[in-house]
Amino acid sequence: APGPGRPALPPRAGCIMILHGRLKNWYVKESPMKRLRLTSAALALALFAACAPSSPEEYSATLLAMDTAMTLTAYGGQGEAALADAQDLILDLEGLLSTTDQNSELYALNQGEAVALSSSTREVLEEALALCQDTGGALDITIYPVVRAWGFTTGQYQVPDDDALSALLERVDYAQVQLTGDTLTLPEGVQIDLGAVAKGYTGDRLMELFRQAGAASAYVNLGGNVQVLGSSPDGDPWRIGIRDPEGEDYAAVVEVTDQAVVTSGAYERYFEQDGVRYGHIIDPSTGYPADSGLASVTIVSPSGTLADALSTALFVMGPDRAAEYWRGRDDFDFILIGKDGSITISEGIEDSFSFSGEQGSVAFEVVRR
Ligand code: AMP
Ligand code: MG
């Protein structure tokens, strides 16, 4: 320990000396000489890593893509190059999956063109179609004609008349989409919207990229879709704030490692007419904005694609169906915030979940298996 007249060691050097000394003694007693030499080399390395500065180099970027502001942060590894690649990847995926960009692969598909699918488009379509089926059509990527009729793609909002809506609903049915190999076949008039899953899929791809670049940890916020690699640089789980749908503050915090935290809510995009609020998440069974009593749905899952797809689908289902659906799977947890401010979480995140406000002030329930 530093005493009078003796300068304190820099924390890093001190750390190595103290730990190395202690462990070496222990090994002298326990190990044969040959193994000792090997292990002490390995130990020295391990200790060096353990005693490296607690925050590895941080690399960060912000960009506007997929209709939203995105932040990317990576720690360690080939961070700078990885960030440049990450931005390229996002722009590439946007260029494939955008409904409105006339040069995108999805745009061509929606025009009925025969396109040899890129592996990314095929992968996201496969995952999305499987989830359309699994959610019984609460998620339906063929919702596009209806989304467009409400004006959510252009911002020219309107309440479509019922006849127009029923005509459009005839075209909404994910089961009509045929995906075989790299060929997608859409019947006349059927059009796909990947808005409910594209950012989640992008998150998965970014995690893969950062992992391959050797990053120790990373964090991306794709306009409300958060996904993290590893734990935070100080070794603790990442703390993710869940927005209060009624305000600018956080309603709660969830702690995660290697997971996606994705929120869907009508507050993200909506318009008001004659005192009624119309949100951008459509119930495919009615063609109307989903009105299931929920203000927002947050899904926590290792898969960004799953989290994104299910945040949309469970918003459509409403609290009771959402809980039933959750009981049938084991790969995600949820946080439901009701229009009345009540909070319902699934038991898997009970220990990693906390309110940011006063606990007593809201109704709170844990759903169990
Ligand atoms: P998210 O913000 O992930 O909940 O996705 C919402 C977006 O997905 C909307 O803006 C629409 O483009 C699209 N969408 C709306 N309703 C549905 C639905 N029931 N199934 C699939 N996509 C939908
Ligand atoms: Mg979604």
XYZ file of N, CA and C in Angstrom, residues 148-272:
375
model
N -50.982 1.715 -46.253
C -50.911 2.821 -47.215
C -52.240 3.581 -47.301
N -53.356 2.836 -47.227
C -54.670 3.485 -47.313
C -54.884 4.474 -46.160
N -54.306 4.179 -45.003
C -54.417 5.084 -43.853
C -53.444 6.263 -43.970
N -52.548 6.180 -44.921
C -51.596 7.279 -45.137
C -50.333 7.197 -44.298
N -50.103 6.032 -43.664
C -48.936 5.955 -42.781
C -47.609 5.921 -43.531
N -47.634 5.609 -44.806
C -46.373 5.606 -45.551
C -46.035 6.997 -46.075
N -47.058 7.813 -46.341
C -46.822 9.122 -46.954
C -46.985 10.292 -45.978
N -47.719 10.043 -44.876
C -48.033 11.146 -43.967
C -49.300 11.881 -44.377
N -49.926 11.447 -45.495
C -51.217 12.036 -45.872
C -52.324 11.187 -45.260
N -52.532 11.448 -43.952
C -53.404 10.571 -43.168
C -54.869 10.753 -43.533
N -55.607 9.646 -43.468
C -57.052 9.698 -43.663
C -57.667 8.421 -43.091
N -58.945 8.507 -42.741
C -59.669 7.315 -42.321
C -60.334 6.750 -43.578
N -59.878 5.579 -44.036
C -60.448 5.036 -45.275
C -61.908 4.621 -45.046
N -62.731 4.634 -46.089
C -64.111 4.186 -45.836
C -64.157 2.659 -45.808
N -65.223 2.160 -45.169
C -65.280 0.736 -44.850
C -65.218 -0.162 -46.077
N -65.859 0.289 -47.175
C -65.827 -0.537 -48.382
C -64.412 -0.660 -48.918
N -63.728 0.463 -48.926
C -62.346 0.448 -49.407
C -61.506 -0.482 -48.537
N -61.726 -0.393 -47.222
C -60.956 -1.243 -46.309
C -61.248 -2.724 -46.521
N -62.525 -3.075 -46.667
C -62.800 -4.509 -46.853
C -62.218 -5.008 -48.155
N -62.225 -4.167 -49.188
C -61.611 -4.592 -50.453
C -60.112 -4.824 -50.259
N -59.469 -3.911 -49.529
C -58.027 -4.052 -49.316
C -57.703 -5.267 -48.447
N -58.572 -5.543 -47.481
C -58.310 -6.666 -46.567
C -58.294 -8.006 -47.291
N -58.988 -8.076 -48.431
C -58.956 -9.311 -49.225
C -57.528 -9.660 -49.641
N -56.712 -8.642 -49.753
C -55.336 -8.893 -50.204
C -54.394 -9.173 -49.046
N -54.895 -9.029 -47.816
C -54.015 -9.202 -46.658
C -54.082 -10.637 -46.178
N -53.049 -11.395 -46.443
C -52.966 -12.767 -45.971
C -51.565 -13.310 -46.252
N -50.785 -13.381 -45.190
C -49.390 -13.819 -45.344
C -49.306 -15.207 -45.964
N -50.382 -16.039 -45.801
C -50.337 -17.403 -46.337
C -50.310 -17.409 -47.867
N -50.661 -16.251 -48.456
C -50.610 -16.178 -49.922
C -49.197 -15.941 -50.465
N -48.275 -15.665 -49.554
C -46.895 -15.407 -49.977
C -46.162 -16.735 -50.108
N -45.605 -16.972 -51.269
C -44.852 -18.214 -51.462
C -43.378 -17.908 -51.581
N -42.624 -18.491 -50.650
C -41.179 -18.285 -50.654
C -40.520 -19.637 -50.857
N -39.910 -19.808 -52.035
C -39.223 -21.070 -52.316
C -37.819 -20.732 -52.796
N -36.828 -21.193 -52.031
C -35.455 -20.873 -52.392
C -35.284 -19.371 -52.439
N -34.780 -18.854 -53.550
C -34.601 -17.402 -53.617
C -35.687 -16.753 -54.485
N -36.835 -17.441 -54.567
C -37.936 -16.890 -55.352
C -39.134 -16.603 -54.469
N -39.661 -15.391 -54.615
C -40.856 -15.016 -53.874
C -41.972 -14.773 -54.866
N -43.120 -15.385 -54.590
C -44.256 -15.153 -55.483
C -45.384 -14.483 -54.720
N -45.822 -13.337 -55.230
C -46.927 -12.606 -54.629
C -48.095 -12.590 -55.604
N -49.290 -12.986 -55.152
C -50.454 -12.859 -56.029
C -50.703 -11.391 -56.353
N -51.389 -11.153 -57.430
C -51.770 -9.802 -57.855
C -52.327 -8.981 -56.681
N -51.774 -7.816 -56.476
C -52.312 -6.926 -55.444
C -51.776 -7.149 -54.043
N -51.101 -8.277 -53.825
C -50.538 -8.521 -52.495
C -49.197 -7.798 -52.375
N -49.048 -7.031 -51.281
C -47.806 -6.266 -51.088
C -47.290 -6.375 -49.669
N -45.988 -6.359 -49.573
C -45.331 -6.633 -48.286
C -44.769 -5.372 -47.650
N -44.904 -5.296 -46.310
C -44.347 -4.215 -45.503
C -43.476 -4.855 -44.427
N -42.187 -4.578 -44.436
C -41.317 -5.168 -43.422
C -41.021 -4.194 -42.285
N -41.824 -3.127 -42.213
C -41.628 -2.103 -41.176
C -41.672 -2.649 -39.757
N -42.363 -3.757 -39.553
C -42.483 -4.304 -38.202
C -41.285 -5.149 -37.801
N -40.428 -5.513 -38.742
C -39.323 -6.430 -38.421
C -37.938 -5.987 -38.894
N -37.894 -5.037 -39.829
C -36.610 -4.710 -40.476
C -35.551 -4.192 -39.490
N -35.964 -3.353 -38.545
C -34.972 -2.818 -37.607
C -34.483 -3.902 -36.651
N -35.379 -4.809 -36.276
C -34.981 -5.912 -35.402
C -33.971 -6.819 -36.089
N -34.238 -7.112 -37.352
C -33.306 -7.931 -38.136
C -31.965 -7.208 -38.266
N -32.022 -5.905 -38.495
C -30.798 -5.110 -38.609
C -29.981 -5.198 -37.313
N -30.670 -5.161 -36.181
C -29.985 -5.298 -34.887
C -29.235 -6.621 -34.784
N -29.888 -7.698 -35.202
C -29.223 -9.012 -35.174
C -27.960 -9.008 -36.027
N -28.078 -8.427 -37.211
C -26.927 -8.397 -38.123
C -25.784 -7.545 -37.556
N -26.156 -6.459 -36.873
C -25.125 -5.595 -36.275
C -24.388 -6.308 -35.144
N -25.125 -7.067 -34.340
C -24.480 -7.808 -33.243
C -23.478 -8.812 -33.804
N -23.906 -9.494 -34.878
C -23.033 -10.475 -35.536
C -21.763 -9.774 -36.046
N -21.953 -8.621 -36.637
C -20.813 -7.864 -37.172
C -19.851 -7.449 -36.054
N -20.403 -6.907 -34.971
C -19.547 -6.458 -33.862
C -18.834 -7.634 -33.210
N -19.542 -8.756 -33.092
C -18.928 -9.936 -32.491
C -17.736 -10.383 -33.334
N -17.956 -10.424 -34.664
C -16.873 -10.860 -35.550
C -15.709 -9.889 -35.546
N -15.978 -8.620 -35.255
C -14.897 -7.630 -35.217
C -14.191 -7.641 -33.863
N -14.573 -8.576 -33.008
C -13.873 -8.730 -31.735
C -14.267 -7.725 -30.672
N -15.371 -7.015 -30.874
C -15.792 -6.056 -29.851
C -16.180 -6.798 -28.580
N -15.777 -6.263 -27.450
C -16.108 -6.899 -26.179
C -17.551 -6.622 -25.811
N -18.001 -5.418 -26.141
C -19.402 -5.103 -25.920
C -19.826 -4.027 -26.911
N -21.105 -3.962 -27.142
C -21.642 -2.985 -28.092
C -23.097 -2.712 -27.748
N -23.559 -1.581 -28.240
C -24.905 -1.124 -27.918
C -25.436 -0.391 -29.134
N -26.604 -0.753 -29.629
C -27.187 0.025 -30.730
C -28.597 0.451 -30.342
N -28.940 1.667 -30.722
C -30.305 2.155 -30.553
C -30.811 2.556 -31.929
N -31.689 1.726 -32.488
C -32.197 1.983 -33.835
C -33.596 2.577 -33.698
N -33.647 3.801 -33.199
C -34.940 4.472 -33.040
C -35.902 3.710 -32.150
N -35.473 3.358 -30.961
C -36.366 2.651 -30.035
C -36.114 1.154 -29.993
N -35.491 0.622 -31.019
C -35.041 -0.773 -30.977
C -33.639 -0.780 -30.392
N -33.504 -1.282 -29.189
C -32.181 -1.351 -28.578
C -31.691 -2.787 -28.624
N -30.422 -2.965 -28.925
C -29.852 -4.315 -28.859
C -28.424 -4.205 -28.354
N -28.027 -5.134 -27.488
C -26.694 -5.047 -26.886
C -25.911 -6.326 -27.095
N -24.600 -6.151 -27.200
C -23.674 -7.287 -27.252
C -22.948 -7.340 -25.911
N -22.959 -8.496 -25.284
C -22.267 -8.653 -24.013
C -22.868 -7.784 -22.928
N -22.033 -7.504 -21.925
C -22.473 -6.602 -20.869
C -21.831 -5.239 -21.123
N -22.138 -4.276 -20.293
C -21.547 -2.949 -20.473
C -20.047 -3.043 -20.155
N -19.240 -2.075 -20.589
C -17.790 -2.200 -20.433
C -17.338 -2.392 -18.987
N -18.108 -1.906 -18.022
C -17.684 -2.112 -16.627
C -18.111 -3.481 -16.084
N -18.704 -4.305 -16.965
C -19.037 -5.673 -16.561
C -20.455 -5.834 -16.039
N -21.122 -4.733 -15.753
C -22.522 -4.828 -15.303
C -23.427 -5.011 -16.506
N -24.639 -5.503 -16.281
C -25.586 -5.563 -17.405
C -25.870 -4.151 -17.922
N -26.306 -4.074 -19.158
C -26.748 -2.785 -19.688
C -28.085 -2.427 -19.045
N -28.256 -1.169 -18.722
C -29.537 -0.713 -18.167
C -30.300 0.029 -19.260
N -31.444 -0.514 -19.647
C -32.209 0.062 -20.754
C -33.491 0.700 -20.220
N -33.678 1.951 -20.527
C -34.887 2.653 -20.097
C -36.049 2.359 -21.034
N -37.219 2.106 -20.453
C -38.439 1.882 -21.240
C -39.259 3.160 -21.170
N -39.539 3.749 -22.303
C -40.193 5.050 -22.318
C -41.613 4.999 -21.770
N -41.951 6.040 -21.046
C -43.329 6.217 -20.609
C -44.132 6.670 -21.832
N -45.128 5.876 -22.268
C -45.854 6.223 -23.497
C -46.561 7.576 -23.396
N -46.822 8.011 -22.160
C -47.549 9.266 -21.973
C -46.627 10.466 -21.792
N -45.333 10.239 -21.695
C -44.447 11.373 -21.423
C -43.099 11.201 -22.083
N -42.159 12.015 -21.663
C -40.822 11.954 -22.243
C -39.882 11.120 -21.374
N -40.326 10.806 -20.151
C -39.455 10.106 -19.205
C -39.474 8.598 -19.404
N -38.669 7.911 -18.610
C -38.713 6.460 -18.593
C -39.775 5.996 -17.610
N -40.493 4.954 -17.976
C -41.463 4.366 -17.062
C -40.782 3.285 -16.223
N -39.734 2.687 -16.772
C -39.099 1.557 -16.099
C -37.711 1.341 -16.683
N -36.958 0.479 -16.023
C -35.623 0.130 -16.504
C -35.495 -1.387 -16.490
N -34.892 -1.943 -17.533
C -34.636 -3.380 -17.544
C -33.140 -3.588 -17.787
N -32.560 -4.555 -17.064
C -31.127 -4.825 -17.188
C -30.913 -6.053 -18.062
N -30.082 -5.921 -19.069
C -29.908 -7.028 -20.015
C -28.456 -7.223 -20.430
N -28.168 -8.438 -20.884
C -26.877 -8.808 -21.460
C -27.191 -9.604 -22.728
N -26.538 -9.267 -23.840
C -26.738 -10.014 -25.090
C -28.211 -10.129 -25.485
N -28.934 -9.020 -25.417
C -30.346 -9.096 -25.770
C -30.832 -7.878 -26.536
N -31.981 -8.062 -27.155
C -32.677 -6.949 -27.798
C -33.828 -6.513 -26.903
N -34.060 -5.211 -26.866
C -35.189 -4.652 -26.114
C -35.937 -3.746 -27.091
N -37.090 -4.214 -27.540
C -37.784 -3.525 -28.637
C -39.190 -3.114 -28.189
N -39.522 -1.868 -28.420
C -40.832 -1.356 -28.005
C -41.670 -0.939 -29.209
N -42.940 -1.327 -29.185
C -43.912 -0.846 -30.164
C -44.977 -0.080 -29.412
N -45.397 1.048 -29.967
C -46.472 1.791 -29.325
C -47.148 2.680 -30.337
N -48.412 2.948 -30.094
C -49.130 3.806 -31.029
C -48.594 5.235 -30.949
N -47.942 5.573 -29.820
C -47.443 6.942 -29.658
C -46.307 7.272 -30.643
N -45.715 6.216 -31.231
C -44.580 6.447 -32.134
C -45.020 7.133 -33.430
N -46.172 6.738 -33.918
C -46.688 7.339 -35.160
C -48.209 7.252 -35.156
N -48.876 8.380 -35.218
C -50.350 8.369 -35.190
C -50.862 9.692 -35.725
N -52.173 9.731 -36.000
C -52.802 11.013 -36.291
C -54.140 11.084 -35.569
N -54.643 12.280 -35.451
C -55.913 12.452 -34.752
C -56.935 13.064 -35.689
